[in-house]
mmCIF file of C-alpha atoms in Angstrom:
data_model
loop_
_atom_site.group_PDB
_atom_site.id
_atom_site.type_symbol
_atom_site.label_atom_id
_atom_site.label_comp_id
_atom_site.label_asym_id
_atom_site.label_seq_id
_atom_site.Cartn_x
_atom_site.Cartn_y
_atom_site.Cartn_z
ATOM 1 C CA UNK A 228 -60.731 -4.452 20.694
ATOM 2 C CA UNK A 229 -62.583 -4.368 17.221
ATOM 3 C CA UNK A 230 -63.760 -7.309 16.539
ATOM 4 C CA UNK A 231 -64.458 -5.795 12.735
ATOM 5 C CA UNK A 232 -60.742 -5.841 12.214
ATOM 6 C CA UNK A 233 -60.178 -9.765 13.398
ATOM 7 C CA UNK A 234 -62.893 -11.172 11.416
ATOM 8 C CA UNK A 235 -61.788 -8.954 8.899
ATOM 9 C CA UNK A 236 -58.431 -9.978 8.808
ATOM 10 C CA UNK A 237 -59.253 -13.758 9.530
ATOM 11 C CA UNK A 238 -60.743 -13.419 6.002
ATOM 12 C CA UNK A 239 -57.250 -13.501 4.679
ATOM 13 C CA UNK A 240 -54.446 -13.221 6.996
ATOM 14 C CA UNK A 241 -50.415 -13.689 7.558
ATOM 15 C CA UNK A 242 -49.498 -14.966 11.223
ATOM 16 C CA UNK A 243 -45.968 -14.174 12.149
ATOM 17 C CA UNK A 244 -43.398 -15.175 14.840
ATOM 18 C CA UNK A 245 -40.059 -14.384 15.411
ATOM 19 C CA UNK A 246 -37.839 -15.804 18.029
ATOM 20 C CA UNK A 247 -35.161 -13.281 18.810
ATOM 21 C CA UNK A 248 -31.520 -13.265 21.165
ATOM 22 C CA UNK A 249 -33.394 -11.084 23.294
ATOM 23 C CA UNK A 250 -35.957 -8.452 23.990
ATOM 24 C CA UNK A 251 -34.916 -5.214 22.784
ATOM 25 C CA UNK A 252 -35.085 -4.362 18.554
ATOM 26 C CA UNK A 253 -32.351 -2.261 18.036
ATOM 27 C CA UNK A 254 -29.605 -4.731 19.658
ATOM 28 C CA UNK A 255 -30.711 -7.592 19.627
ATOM 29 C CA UNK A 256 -31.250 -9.864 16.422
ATOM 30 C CA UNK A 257 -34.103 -12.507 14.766
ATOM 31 C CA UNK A 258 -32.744 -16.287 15.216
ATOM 32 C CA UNK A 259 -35.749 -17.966 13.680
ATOM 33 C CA UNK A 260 -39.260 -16.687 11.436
ATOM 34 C CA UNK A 261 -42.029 -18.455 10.619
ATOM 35 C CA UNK A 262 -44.716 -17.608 8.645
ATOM 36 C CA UNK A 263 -47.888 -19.130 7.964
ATOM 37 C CA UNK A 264 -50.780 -17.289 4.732
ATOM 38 C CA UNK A 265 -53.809 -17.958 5.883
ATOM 39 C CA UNK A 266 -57.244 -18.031 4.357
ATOM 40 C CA UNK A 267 -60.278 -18.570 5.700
ATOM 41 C CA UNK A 268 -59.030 -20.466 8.988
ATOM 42 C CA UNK A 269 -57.165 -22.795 6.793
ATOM 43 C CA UNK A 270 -53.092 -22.555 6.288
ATOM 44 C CA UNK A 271 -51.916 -22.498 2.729
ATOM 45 C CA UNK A 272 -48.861 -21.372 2.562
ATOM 46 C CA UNK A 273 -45.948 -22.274 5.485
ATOM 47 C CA UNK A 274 -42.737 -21.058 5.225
ATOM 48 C CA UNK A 275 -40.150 -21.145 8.267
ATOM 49 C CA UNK A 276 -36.146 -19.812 8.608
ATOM 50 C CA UNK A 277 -33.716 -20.267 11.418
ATOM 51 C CA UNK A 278 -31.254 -16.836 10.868
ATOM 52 C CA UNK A 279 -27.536 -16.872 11.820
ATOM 53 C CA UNK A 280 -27.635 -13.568 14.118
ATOM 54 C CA UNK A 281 -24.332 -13.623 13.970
ATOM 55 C CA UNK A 282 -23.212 -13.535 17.171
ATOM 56 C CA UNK A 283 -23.221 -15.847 20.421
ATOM 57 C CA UNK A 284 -26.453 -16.944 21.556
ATOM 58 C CA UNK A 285 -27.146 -15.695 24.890
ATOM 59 C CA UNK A 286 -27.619 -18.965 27.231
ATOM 60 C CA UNK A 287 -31.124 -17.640 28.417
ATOM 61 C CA UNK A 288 -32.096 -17.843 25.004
ATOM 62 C CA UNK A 289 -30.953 -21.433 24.970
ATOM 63 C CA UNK A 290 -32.971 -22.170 27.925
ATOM 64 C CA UNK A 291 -35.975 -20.940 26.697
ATOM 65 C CA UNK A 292 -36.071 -22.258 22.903
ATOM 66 C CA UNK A 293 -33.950 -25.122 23.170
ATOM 67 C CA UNK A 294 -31.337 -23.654 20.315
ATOM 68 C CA UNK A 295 -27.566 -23.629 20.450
ATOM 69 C CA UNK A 296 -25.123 -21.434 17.880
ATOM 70 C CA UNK A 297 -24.445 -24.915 16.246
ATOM 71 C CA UNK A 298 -28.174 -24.495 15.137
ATOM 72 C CA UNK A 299 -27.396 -21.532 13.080
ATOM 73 C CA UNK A 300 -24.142 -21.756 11.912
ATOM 74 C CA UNK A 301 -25.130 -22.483 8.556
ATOM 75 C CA UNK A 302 -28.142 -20.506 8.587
ATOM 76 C CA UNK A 303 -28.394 -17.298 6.062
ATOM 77 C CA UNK A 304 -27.982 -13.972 7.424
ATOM 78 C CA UNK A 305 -31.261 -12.175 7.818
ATOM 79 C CA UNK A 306 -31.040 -9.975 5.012
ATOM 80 C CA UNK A 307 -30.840 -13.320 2.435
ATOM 81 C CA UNK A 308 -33.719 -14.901 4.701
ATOM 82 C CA UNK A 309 -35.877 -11.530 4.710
ATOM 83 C CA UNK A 310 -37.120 -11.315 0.911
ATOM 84 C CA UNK A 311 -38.923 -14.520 1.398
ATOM 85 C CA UNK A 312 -40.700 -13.605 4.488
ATOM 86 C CA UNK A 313 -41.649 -9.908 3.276
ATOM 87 C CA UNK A 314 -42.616 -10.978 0.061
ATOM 88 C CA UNK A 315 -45.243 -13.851 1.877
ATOM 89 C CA UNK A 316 -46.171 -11.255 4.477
ATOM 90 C CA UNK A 317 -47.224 -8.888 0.946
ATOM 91 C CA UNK A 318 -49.761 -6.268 2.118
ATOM 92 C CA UNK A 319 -52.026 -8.660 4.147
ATOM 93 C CA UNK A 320 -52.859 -8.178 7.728
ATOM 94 C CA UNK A 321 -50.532 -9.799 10.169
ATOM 95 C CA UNK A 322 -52.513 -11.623 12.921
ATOM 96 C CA UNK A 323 -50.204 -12.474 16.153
ATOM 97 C CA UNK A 324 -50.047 -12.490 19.576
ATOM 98 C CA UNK A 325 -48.125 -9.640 21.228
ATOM 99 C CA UNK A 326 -47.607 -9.309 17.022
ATOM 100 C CA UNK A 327 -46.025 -5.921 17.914
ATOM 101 C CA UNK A 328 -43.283 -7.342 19.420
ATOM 102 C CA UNK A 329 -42.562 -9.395 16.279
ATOM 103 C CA UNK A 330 -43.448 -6.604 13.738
ATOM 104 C CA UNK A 331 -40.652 -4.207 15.525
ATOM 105 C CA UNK A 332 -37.628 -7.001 14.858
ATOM 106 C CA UNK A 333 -39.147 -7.093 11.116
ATOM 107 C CA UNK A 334 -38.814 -3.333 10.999
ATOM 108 C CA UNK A 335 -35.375 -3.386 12.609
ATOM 109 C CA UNK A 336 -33.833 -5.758 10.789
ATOM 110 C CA UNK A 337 -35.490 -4.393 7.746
ATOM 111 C CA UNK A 338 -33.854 -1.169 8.219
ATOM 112 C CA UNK A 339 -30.321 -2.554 9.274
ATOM 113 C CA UNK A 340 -30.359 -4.430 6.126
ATOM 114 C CA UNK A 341 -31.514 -1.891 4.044
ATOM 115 C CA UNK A 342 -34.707 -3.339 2.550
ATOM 116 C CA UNK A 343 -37.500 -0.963 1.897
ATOM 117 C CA UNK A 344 -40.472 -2.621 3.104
ATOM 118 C CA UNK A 345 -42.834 0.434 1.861
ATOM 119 C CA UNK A 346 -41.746 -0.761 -1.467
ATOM 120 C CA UNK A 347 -42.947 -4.276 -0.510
ATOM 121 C CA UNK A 348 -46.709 -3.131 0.147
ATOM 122 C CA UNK A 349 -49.238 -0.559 -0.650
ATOM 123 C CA UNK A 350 -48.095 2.791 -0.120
ATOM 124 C CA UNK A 351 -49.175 4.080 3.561
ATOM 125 C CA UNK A 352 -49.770 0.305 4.964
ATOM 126 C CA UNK A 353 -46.433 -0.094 7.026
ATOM 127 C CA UNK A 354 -46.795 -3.486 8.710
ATOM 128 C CA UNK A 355 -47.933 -2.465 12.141
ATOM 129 C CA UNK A 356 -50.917 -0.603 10.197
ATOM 130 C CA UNK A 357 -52.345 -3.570 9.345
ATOM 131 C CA UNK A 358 -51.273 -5.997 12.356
ATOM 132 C CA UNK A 359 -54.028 -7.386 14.464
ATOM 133 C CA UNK A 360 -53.043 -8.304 18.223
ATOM 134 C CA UNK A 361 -54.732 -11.721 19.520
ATOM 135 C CA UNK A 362 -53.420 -10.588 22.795
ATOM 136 C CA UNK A 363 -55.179 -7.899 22.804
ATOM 137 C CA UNK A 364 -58.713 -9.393 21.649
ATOM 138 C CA UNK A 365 -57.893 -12.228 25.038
ATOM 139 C CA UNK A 366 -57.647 -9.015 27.533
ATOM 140 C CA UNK A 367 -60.984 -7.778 25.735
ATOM 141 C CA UNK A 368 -63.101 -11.101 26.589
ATOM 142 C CA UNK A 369 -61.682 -11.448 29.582
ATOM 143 C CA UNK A 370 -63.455 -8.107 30.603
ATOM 144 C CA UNK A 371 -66.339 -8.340 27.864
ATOM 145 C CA UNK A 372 -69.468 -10.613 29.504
ATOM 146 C CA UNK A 373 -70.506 -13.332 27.097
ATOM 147 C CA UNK A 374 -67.748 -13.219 24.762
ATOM 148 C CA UNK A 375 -65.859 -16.458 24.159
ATOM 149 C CA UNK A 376 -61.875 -16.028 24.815
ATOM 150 C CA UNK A 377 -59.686 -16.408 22.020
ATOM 151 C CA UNK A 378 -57.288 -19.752 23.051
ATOM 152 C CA UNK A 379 -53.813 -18.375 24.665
ATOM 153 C CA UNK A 380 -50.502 -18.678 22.764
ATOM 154 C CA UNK A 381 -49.570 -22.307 22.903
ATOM 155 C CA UNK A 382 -46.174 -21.711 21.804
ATOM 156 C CA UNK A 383 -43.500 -24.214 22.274
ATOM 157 C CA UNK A 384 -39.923 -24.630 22.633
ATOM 158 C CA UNK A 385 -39.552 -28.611 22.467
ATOM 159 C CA UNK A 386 -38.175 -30.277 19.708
ATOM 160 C CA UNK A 387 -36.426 -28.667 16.567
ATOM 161 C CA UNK A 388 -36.602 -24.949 15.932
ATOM 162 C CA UNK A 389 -38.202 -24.568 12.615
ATOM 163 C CA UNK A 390 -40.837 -27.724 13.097
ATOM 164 C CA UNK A 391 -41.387 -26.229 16.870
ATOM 165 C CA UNK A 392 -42.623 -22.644 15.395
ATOM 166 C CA UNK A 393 -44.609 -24.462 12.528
ATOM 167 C CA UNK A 394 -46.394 -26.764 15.166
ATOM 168 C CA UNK A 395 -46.944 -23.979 17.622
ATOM 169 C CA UNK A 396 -48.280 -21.643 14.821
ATOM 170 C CA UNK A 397 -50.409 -24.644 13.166
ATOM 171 C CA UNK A 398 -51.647 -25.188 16.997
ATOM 172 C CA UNK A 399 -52.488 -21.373 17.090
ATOM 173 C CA UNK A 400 -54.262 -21.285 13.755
ATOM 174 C CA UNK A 401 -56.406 -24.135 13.912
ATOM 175 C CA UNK A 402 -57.409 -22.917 17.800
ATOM 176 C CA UNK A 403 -58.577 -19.501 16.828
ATOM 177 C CA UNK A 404 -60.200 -20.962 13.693
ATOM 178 C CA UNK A 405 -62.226 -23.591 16.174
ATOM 179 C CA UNK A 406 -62.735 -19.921 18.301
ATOM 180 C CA UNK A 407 -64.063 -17.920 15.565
ATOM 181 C CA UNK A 408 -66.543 -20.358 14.711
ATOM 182 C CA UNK A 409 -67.622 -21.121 18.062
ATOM 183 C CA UNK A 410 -68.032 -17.517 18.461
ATOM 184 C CA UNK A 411 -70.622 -16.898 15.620
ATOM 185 C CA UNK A 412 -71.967 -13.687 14.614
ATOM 186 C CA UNK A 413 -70.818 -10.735 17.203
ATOM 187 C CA UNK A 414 -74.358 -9.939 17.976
ATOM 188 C CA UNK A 415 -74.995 -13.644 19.540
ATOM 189 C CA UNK A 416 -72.293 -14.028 21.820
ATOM 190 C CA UNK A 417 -70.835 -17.557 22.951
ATOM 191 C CA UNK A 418 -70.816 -18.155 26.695
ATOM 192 C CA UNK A 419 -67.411 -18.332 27.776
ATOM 193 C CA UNK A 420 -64.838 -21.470 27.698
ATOM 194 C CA UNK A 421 -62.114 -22.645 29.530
ATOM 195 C CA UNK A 422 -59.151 -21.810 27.072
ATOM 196 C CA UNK A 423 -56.614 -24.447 27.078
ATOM 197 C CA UNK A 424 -53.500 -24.798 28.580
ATOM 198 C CA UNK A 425 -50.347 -24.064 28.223
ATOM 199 C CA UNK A 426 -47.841 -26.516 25.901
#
């Protein structure tokens, strides 16, 4: 992991998540985004869509977030919800957990609904240029001595969709910002903590 690129991007970041119908980009679709802008550990901007996939929700998907086609009925088609998020997300670095995952439905929705996102950033900084994974920062402590563990992904699926992902993004912001601190300088490592549990 380099740690130049998180503090970097903690600076002045975008954290992402998408819950999808399933696992796979090119068939399956984004039900819900959230987004949060980011600066300096502190959450300015929020912004958070549920997206009518347009088809039946599978009923694992139900069982793990909670949301039933009902839900989305009346929710915009992702390429009326996708301006919004793209033009939030701007050029900035996109901080996430397993944030590949969400950056490929991005891209493949992107595509399906024609948007150009190259247009929507600087030239040569596609979105997973410029993503940095908390995931993979956690497997680095775990196997770095003296380095204090970024907290897990708290995410939640109680309560409503869209104030669900805002909570469990909120949750995940103000952890890593309480992490970063803790941390210090990366030449005086923190000894390690006991990340917190699961939601």
């Amino acid at each position: 992991m380099d740690w130049s690129r998180f503090d970097a991007a903690w600076e002045r970041c975008v954290v992402v998540d998408v819950e999808t119908t399933g696992l796979d980009p090119a068939t399956d679709r984004i039900i819900e985004c959230a987004v949060l802008v980011v600066d300096r550990g502190e959450v300015r901007r929020t912004h958070s869509a549920l997206v009518n996939p347009g088809r039946p929700l599978p009923d694992v998907i139900t069982d793990i977030t909670g949301m039933v086609d009902a839900d989305l009925a009346d929710a915009p088609r992702v390429d009326a919800a996708l301006p919004r998020i793209l033009d939030l997300i701007g050029d900035l670095p996109l901080l996430g957990h397993n944030v590949a995952f969400d950056i490929a439905f991005l891209e493949a929705e992107a595509h399906r609904a024609g948007v150009d996102l190259a247009s929507r950033g600087r030239p040569g900084r596609a979105l997973r240029d410029r993503a940095v994974c908390t995931a993979a920062a956690a497997r680095t402590t775990r196997r770095t001595p003296g380095r204090r563990r970024p907290p897990p992904d708290p995410r939640s699926h109680r309560g409503p969709a869209a104030a669900r992902t805002q909570r469990g993004l909120r949750h995940r912001v103000g952890s890593w910002a309480t992490a970063v601190r803790a941390r210090g300088p990366l030449a005086r490592p923190a000894p390690a903590a006991r990340a917190p549990s699961r939601l």
